[in-house]
Coordinates of C-alpha atoms in Angstrom, one line a residue:
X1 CA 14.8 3.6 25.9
X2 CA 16.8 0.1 26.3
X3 CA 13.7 -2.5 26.2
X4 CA 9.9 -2.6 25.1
X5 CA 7.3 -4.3 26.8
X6 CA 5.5 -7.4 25.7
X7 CA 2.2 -8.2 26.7
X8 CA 0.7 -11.5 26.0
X9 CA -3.4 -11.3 26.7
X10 CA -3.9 -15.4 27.9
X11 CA -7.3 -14.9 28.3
X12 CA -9.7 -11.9 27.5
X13 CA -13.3 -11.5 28.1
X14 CA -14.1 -8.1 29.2
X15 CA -17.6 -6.4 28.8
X16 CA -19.2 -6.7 25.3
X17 CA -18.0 -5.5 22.4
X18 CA -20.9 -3.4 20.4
X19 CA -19.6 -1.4 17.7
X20 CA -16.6 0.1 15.9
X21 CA -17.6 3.7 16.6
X22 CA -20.0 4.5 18.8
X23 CA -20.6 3.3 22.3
X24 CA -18.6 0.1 21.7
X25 CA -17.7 -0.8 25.1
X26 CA -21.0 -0.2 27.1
X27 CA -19.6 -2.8 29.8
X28 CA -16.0 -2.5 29.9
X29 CA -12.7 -2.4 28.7
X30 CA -9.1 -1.5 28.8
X31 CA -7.2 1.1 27.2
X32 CA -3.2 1.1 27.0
X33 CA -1.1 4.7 27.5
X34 CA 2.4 4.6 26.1
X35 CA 4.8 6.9 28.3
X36 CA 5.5 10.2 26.8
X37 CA 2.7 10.0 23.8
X38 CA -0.2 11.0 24.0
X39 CA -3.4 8.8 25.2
X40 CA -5.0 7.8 21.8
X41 CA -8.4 6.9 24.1
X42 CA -9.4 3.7 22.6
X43 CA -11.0 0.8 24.0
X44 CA -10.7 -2.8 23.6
X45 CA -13.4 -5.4 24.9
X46 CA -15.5 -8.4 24.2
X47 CA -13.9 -12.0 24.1
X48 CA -10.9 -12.8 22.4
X49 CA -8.6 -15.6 21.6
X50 CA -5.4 -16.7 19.6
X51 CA -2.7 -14.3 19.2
X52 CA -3.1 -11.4 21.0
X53 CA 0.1 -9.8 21.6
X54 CA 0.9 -6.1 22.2
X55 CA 4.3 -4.6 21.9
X56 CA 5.1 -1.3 23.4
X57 CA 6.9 1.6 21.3
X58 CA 8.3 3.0 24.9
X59 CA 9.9 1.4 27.9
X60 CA 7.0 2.3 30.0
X61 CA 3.2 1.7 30.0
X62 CA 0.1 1.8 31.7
X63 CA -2.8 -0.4 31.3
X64 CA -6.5 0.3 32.3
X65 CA -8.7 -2.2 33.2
X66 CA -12.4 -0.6 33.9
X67 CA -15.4 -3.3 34.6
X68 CA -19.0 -1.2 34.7
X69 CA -21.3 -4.3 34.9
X70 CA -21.2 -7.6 33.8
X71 CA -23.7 -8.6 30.7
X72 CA -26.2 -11.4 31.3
X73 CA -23.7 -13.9 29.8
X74 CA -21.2 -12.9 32.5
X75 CA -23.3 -12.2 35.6
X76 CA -22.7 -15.9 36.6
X77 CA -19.1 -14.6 37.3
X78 CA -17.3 -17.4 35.4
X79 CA -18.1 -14.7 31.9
X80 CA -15.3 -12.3 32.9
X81 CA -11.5 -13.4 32.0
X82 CA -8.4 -11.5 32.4
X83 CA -5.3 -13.1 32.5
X84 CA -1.7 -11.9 31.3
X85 CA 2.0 -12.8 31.0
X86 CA 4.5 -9.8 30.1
X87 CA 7.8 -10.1 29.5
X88 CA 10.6 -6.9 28.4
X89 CA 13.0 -7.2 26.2
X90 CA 15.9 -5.8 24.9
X91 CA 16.0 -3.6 22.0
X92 CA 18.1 -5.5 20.4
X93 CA 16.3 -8.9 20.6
X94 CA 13.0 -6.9 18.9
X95 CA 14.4 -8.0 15.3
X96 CA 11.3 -8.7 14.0
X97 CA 10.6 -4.8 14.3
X98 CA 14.5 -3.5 14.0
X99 CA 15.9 -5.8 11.8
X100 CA 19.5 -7.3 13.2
X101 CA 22.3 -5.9 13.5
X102 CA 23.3 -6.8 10.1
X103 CA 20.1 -5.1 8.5
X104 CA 18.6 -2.2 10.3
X105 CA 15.3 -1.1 9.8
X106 CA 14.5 2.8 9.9
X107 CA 11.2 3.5 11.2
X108 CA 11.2 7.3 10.4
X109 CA 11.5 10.4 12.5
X110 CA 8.7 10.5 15.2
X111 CA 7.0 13.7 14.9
X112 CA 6.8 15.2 18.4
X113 CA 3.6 15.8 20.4
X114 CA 1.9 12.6 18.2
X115 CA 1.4 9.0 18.7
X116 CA 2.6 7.8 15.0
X117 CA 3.2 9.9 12.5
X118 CA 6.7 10.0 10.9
X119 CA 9.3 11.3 8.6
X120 CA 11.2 9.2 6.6
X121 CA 13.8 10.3 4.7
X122 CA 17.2 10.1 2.4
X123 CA 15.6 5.8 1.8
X124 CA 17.6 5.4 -1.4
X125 CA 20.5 5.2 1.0
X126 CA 18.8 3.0 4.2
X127 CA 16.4 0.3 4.6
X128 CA 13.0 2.4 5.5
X129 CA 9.9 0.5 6.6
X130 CA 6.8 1.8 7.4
X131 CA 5.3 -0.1 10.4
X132 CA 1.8 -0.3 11.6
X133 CA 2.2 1.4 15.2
X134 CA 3.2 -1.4 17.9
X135 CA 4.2 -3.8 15.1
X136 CA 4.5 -6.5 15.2
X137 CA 1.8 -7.0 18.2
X138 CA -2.2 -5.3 17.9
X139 CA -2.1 -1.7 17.0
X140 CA -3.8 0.8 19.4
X141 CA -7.3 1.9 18.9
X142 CA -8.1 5.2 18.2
X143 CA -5.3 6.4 16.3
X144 CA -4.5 8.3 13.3
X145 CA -0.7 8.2 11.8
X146 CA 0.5 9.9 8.7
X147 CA 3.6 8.5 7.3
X148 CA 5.6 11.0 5.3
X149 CA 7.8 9.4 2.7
X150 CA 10.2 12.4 1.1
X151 CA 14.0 12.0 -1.3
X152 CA 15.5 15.4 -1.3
X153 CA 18.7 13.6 -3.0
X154 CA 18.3 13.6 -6.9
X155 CA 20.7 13.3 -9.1
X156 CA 21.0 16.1 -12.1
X157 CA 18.7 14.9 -15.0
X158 CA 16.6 12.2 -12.6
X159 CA 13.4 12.3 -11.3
X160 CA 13.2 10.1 -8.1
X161 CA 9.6 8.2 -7.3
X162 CA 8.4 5.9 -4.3
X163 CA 7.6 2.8 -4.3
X164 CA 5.7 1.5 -1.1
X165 CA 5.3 -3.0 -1.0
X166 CA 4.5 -5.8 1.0
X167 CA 7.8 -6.3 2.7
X168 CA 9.7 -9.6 1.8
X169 CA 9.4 -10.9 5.4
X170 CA 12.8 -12.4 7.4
X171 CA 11.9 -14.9 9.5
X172 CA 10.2 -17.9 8.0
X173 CA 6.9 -18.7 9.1
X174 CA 5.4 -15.2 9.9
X175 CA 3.9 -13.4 7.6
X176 CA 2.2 -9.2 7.9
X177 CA -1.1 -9.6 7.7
X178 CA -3.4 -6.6 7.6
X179 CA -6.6 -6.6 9.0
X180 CA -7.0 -10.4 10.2
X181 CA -10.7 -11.1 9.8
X182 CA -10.9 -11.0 5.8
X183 CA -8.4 -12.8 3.5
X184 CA -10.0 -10.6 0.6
X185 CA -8.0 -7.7 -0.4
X186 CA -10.5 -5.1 -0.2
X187 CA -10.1 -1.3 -1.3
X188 CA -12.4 2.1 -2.2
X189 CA -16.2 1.4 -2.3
X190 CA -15.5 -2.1 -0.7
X191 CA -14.3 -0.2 2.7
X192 CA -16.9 1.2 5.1
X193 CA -16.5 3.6 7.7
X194 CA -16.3 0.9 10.8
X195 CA -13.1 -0.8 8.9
X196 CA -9.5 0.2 9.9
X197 CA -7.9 1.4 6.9
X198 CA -4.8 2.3 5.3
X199 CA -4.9 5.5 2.2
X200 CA -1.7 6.5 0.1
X201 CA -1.5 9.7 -1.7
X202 CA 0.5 10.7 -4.2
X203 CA 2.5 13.9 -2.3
X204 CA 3.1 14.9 0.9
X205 CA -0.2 17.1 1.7
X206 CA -3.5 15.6 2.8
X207 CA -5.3 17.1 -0.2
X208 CA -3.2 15.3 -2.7
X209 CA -4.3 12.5 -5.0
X210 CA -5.6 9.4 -3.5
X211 CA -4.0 6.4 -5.3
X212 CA -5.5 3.8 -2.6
X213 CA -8.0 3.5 0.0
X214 CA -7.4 -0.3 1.6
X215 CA -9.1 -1.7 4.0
X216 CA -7.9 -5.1 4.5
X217 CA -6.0 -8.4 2.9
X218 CA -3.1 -10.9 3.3
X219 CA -1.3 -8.6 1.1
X220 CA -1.3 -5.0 0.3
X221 CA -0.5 -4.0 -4.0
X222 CA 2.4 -2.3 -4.6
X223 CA 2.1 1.9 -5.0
X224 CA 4.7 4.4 -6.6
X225 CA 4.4 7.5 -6.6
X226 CA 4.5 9.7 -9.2
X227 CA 7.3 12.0 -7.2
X228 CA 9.4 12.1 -4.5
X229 CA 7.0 12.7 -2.0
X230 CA 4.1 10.5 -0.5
X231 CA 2.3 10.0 2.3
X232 CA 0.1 7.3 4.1
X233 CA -2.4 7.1 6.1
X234 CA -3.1 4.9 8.8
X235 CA -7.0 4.6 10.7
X236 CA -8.3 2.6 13.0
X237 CA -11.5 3.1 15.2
X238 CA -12.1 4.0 18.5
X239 CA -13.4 0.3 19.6
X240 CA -12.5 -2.7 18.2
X241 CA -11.8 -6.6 19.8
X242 CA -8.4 -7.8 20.6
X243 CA -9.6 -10.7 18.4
X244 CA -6.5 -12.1 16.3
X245 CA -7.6 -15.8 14.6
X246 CA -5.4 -18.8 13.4
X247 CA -2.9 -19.7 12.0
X248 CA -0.8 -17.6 14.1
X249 CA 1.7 -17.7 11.5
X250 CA 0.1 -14.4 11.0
X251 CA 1.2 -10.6 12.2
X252 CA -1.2 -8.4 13.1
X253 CA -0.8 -5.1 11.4
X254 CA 1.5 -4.6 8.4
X255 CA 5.2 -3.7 7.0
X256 CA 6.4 -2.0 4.3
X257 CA 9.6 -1.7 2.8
X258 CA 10.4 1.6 1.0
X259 CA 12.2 1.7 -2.0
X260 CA 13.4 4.9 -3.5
X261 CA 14.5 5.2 -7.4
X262 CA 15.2 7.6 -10.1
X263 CA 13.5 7.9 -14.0
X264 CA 15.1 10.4 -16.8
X265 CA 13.5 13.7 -16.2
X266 CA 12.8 14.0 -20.2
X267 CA 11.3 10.8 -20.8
X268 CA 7.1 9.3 -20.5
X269 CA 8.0 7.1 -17.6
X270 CA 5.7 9.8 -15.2
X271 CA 3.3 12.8 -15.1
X272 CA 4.5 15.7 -14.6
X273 CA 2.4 17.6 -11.2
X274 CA -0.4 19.6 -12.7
X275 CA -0.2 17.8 -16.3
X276 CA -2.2 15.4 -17.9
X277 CA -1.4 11.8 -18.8
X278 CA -0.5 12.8 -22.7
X279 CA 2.8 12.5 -25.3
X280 CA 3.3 13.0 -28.4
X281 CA 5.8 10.9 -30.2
X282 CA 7.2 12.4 -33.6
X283 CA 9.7 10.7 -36.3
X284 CA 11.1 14.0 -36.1
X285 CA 13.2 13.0 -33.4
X286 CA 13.5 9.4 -34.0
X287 CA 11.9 7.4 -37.0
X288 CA 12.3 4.9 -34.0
X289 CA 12.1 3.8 -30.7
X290 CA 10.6 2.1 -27.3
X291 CA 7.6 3.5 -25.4
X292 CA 6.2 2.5 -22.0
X293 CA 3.7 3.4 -19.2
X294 CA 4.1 5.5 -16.6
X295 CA 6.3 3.8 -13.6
X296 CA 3.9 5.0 -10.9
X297 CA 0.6 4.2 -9.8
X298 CA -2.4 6.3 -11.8
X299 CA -5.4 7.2 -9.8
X300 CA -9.4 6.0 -11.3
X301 CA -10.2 6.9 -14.1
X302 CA -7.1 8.2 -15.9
X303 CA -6.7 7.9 -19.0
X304 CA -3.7 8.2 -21.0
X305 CA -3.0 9.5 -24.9
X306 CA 0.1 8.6 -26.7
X307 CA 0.3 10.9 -30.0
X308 CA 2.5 8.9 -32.5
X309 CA 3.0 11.6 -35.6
X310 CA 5.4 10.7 -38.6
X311 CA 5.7 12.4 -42.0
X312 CA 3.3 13.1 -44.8
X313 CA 3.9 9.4 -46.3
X314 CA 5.1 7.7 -43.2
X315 CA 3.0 4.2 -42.0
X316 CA 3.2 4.2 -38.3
X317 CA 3.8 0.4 -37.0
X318 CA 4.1 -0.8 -33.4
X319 CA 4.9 -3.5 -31.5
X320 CA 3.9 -4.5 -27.8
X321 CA 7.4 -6.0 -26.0
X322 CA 5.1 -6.5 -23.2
X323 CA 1.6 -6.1 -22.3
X324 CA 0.2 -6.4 -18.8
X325 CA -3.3 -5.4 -16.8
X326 CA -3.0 -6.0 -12.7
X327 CA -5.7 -8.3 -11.3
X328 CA -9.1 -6.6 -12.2
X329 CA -10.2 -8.2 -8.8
X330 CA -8.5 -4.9 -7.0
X331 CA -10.5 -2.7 -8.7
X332 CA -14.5 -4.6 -9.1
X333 CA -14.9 -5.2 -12.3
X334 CA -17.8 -7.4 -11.5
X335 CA -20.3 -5.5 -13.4
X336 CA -18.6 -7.6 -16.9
X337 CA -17.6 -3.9 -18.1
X338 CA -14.3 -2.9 -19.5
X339 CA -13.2 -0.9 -16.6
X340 CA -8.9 -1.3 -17.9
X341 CA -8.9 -1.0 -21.9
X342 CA -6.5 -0.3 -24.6
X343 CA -7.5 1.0 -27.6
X344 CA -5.8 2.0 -30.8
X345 CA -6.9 4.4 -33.4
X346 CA -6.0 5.4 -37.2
X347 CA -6.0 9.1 -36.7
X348 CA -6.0 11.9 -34.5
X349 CA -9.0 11.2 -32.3
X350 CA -9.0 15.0 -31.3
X351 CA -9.7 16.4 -34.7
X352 CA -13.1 16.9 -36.5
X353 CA -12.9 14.5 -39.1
X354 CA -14.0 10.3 -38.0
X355 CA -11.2 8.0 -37.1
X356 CA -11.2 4.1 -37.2
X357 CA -10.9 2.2 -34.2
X358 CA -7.9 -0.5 -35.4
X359 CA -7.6 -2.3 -32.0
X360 CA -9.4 -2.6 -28.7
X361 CA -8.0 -5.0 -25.9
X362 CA -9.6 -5.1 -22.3
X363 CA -9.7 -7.9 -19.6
X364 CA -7.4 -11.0 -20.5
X365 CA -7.6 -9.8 -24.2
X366 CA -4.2 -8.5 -25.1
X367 CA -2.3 -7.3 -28.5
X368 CA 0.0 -9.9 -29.9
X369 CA 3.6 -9.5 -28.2
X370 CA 7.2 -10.0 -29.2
X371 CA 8.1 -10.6 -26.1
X372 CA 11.1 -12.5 -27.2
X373 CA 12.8 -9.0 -27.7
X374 CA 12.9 -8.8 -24.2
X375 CA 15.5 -10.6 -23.8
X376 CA 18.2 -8.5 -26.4
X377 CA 21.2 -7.0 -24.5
X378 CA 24.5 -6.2 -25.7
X379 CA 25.9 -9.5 -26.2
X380 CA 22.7 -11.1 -27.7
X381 CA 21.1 -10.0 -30.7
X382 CA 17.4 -11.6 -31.3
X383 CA 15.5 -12.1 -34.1
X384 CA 13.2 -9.7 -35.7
X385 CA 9.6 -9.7 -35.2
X386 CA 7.5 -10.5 -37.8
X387 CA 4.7 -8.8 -39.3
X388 CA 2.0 -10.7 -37.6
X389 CA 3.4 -9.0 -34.6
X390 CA 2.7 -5.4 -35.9
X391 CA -0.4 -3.3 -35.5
X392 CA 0.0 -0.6 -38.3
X393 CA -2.3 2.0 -39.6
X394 CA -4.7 0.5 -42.3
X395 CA -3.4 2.0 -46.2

């Protein structure tokens, strides 16, 4: 395969477009067949306008146009609209999907006998992107893909996880955009069953954790996992309307880059598989020290205990470097309750005898910070923080 097939859909009015899933295209509609995969049997139809482009993953294609009757609106004749240009081009003039020949993109392994699901592999060492199928044109309806994400090359004492982000976009002026008829970023309970949507789980089988369901957006949140396998999948339904609005500095579809890196194996940065979300931290080992979060995305509702235990007449103090809760839009916390909380006790809130609650932070509440520590290295020393920046156990 030397070239792919673009085809630009001028004008579009075919049949009526009814539903997402059932009986959509009572009228008419076309359908697309990519050489050498198999037929994903979706339908496009209704009107459309703007940019509606499709580029093929093979060098060969077949288009379907079927016409059962025309609707009221069309039976004047002047309803039904089909015009097209197509054009094929080169391999390596499809940058926007490649890359150049500077900066390849790897799309993953095709898995044979499917339409789009992949294997991507070895990406701490190559530029992996995970591409909505016929990227950057309309995706196909119909389909299904499961993008497998796996780093079999971790170094002694590492741990590797995936991270999965909006991809900084090359060329000016074009920007991914998933799901083109809603700006809002929209996941779990939000989604219905009509919506195309995209899920990531945290491993490579279909049973494993669900860390997002999204549905649509200008831009997707960034996911890591909590190992070195993940996997993501890609719906859409059976009918849908070539319909892509302005400004067509817009993509249909998405991109993804793929970023690959390793955590100490011994350390809090991730849960181990099977564990829960819980340390302890003892002055046996070190009277001191720095503690932070996980690196990779938590499921709902997890919640995570941090076990600080000194001696007999140790005072336990702490200091937040850095405190930060993503956008509680992504998650509806409409309902005014504190859905993302921190909360500090005096105690062991596991044993039988009443601990005090000594801080509580949720929403844009947040401990106070010596952030300023952030920026010690080893040729700047800063300044200690003070004891108004402390949140130690009551005496």
């Amino acid at each position: 395969m030397n070239t792919t097939s673009k085809i630009s859909f001028e004008s579009f009015s075919v049949g009526s477009f009814e539903s997402f899933t059932t009986t959509g295209c009572p009228n008419g509609y076309i359908s697309i067949k990519e050489a050498n995969r198999p037929a994903p049997g979706g339908k496009w139809c209704g009107s459309s306008w703007g940019y509606t482009v499709y580029y093929s993953e093979t060098s060969s294609i077949n288009l379907t146009l079927v016409v059962e009757k025309l609707s009221q609106e069309q039976s004047s004749g002047y309803g039904f609209e089909f015009k097209l240009s197509y054009k094929f081009l080169r391999l390596a003039d499809a940058r926007i999907r490649y890359g150049n020949q500077t900066q390849r993109s790897y799309r993953g392994k095709l898995s044979i006998g499917s339409y789009c699901d992949r294997l991507l592999e070895g990406c701490s060492r190559r530029n992996c992107r995970i591409q909505s199928p016929n990227y950057p044109g309309i995706y196909p309806r119909n389909v299904s893909c499961h993008y497998r994400v796996r780093e079999k090359n971790v170094p002694s004492g590492k741990h590797a996880l995936i991270a999965i982000r909006q991809a900084n976009y090359r060329y000016k002026g074009h920007i991914p955009k998933f799901d083109n008829s809603d700006k809002m970023l929209r996941i779990w309970d939000h989604c219905n069953t009509m919506q195309d949507y995209i899920e990531i789980l945290d491993g490579w089988s279909t049973s494993a954790t669900t860390l997002a369901h999204l549905c649509s957006g200008e831009t997707i949140p960034e996911i890591i996992s909590s190992g070195p396998e993940l996997l993501l999948k890609f719906h859409t339904s059976p009918f849908g309307n070539p319909f892509h609005p302005l400004p067509l500095s817009y993509l249909p579809g998405f991109e993804l880059e793929v970023e690959v890196f390793f955590v100490k194996k011994e350390s809090p940065t991730y849960i181990e598989p099977g564990k829960k979300c819980e340390f302890v931290v003892t002055a046996f080992d070190n009277a001191t020290g720095h503690l932070e979060s996980p690196r990779h995305s938590l499921p709902p509702n997890t919640t995570c205990h941090y076990h600080f235990r000194g001696h007999a007449r140790d005072v336990v103090w702490i200091s937040f470097m850095k405190y930060y809760v993503t956008s509680e839009r992504m998650n509806d916390f409409n309902s005014g309750e504190c859905d993302v909380q921190l909360q500090i006790w005096d105690g062991d809130i596991r044993s039988k005898n009443p601990v005090q609650l000594i801080g509580q932070f949720c929403k844009d509440d947040k401990p106070k910070l010596c952030d300023h520590t952030l920026l010690r290295n080893s040729s700047r020393i800063t300044r200690p923080c003070g004891s108004t920046k402390f949140i130690k156990q009551p005496k």
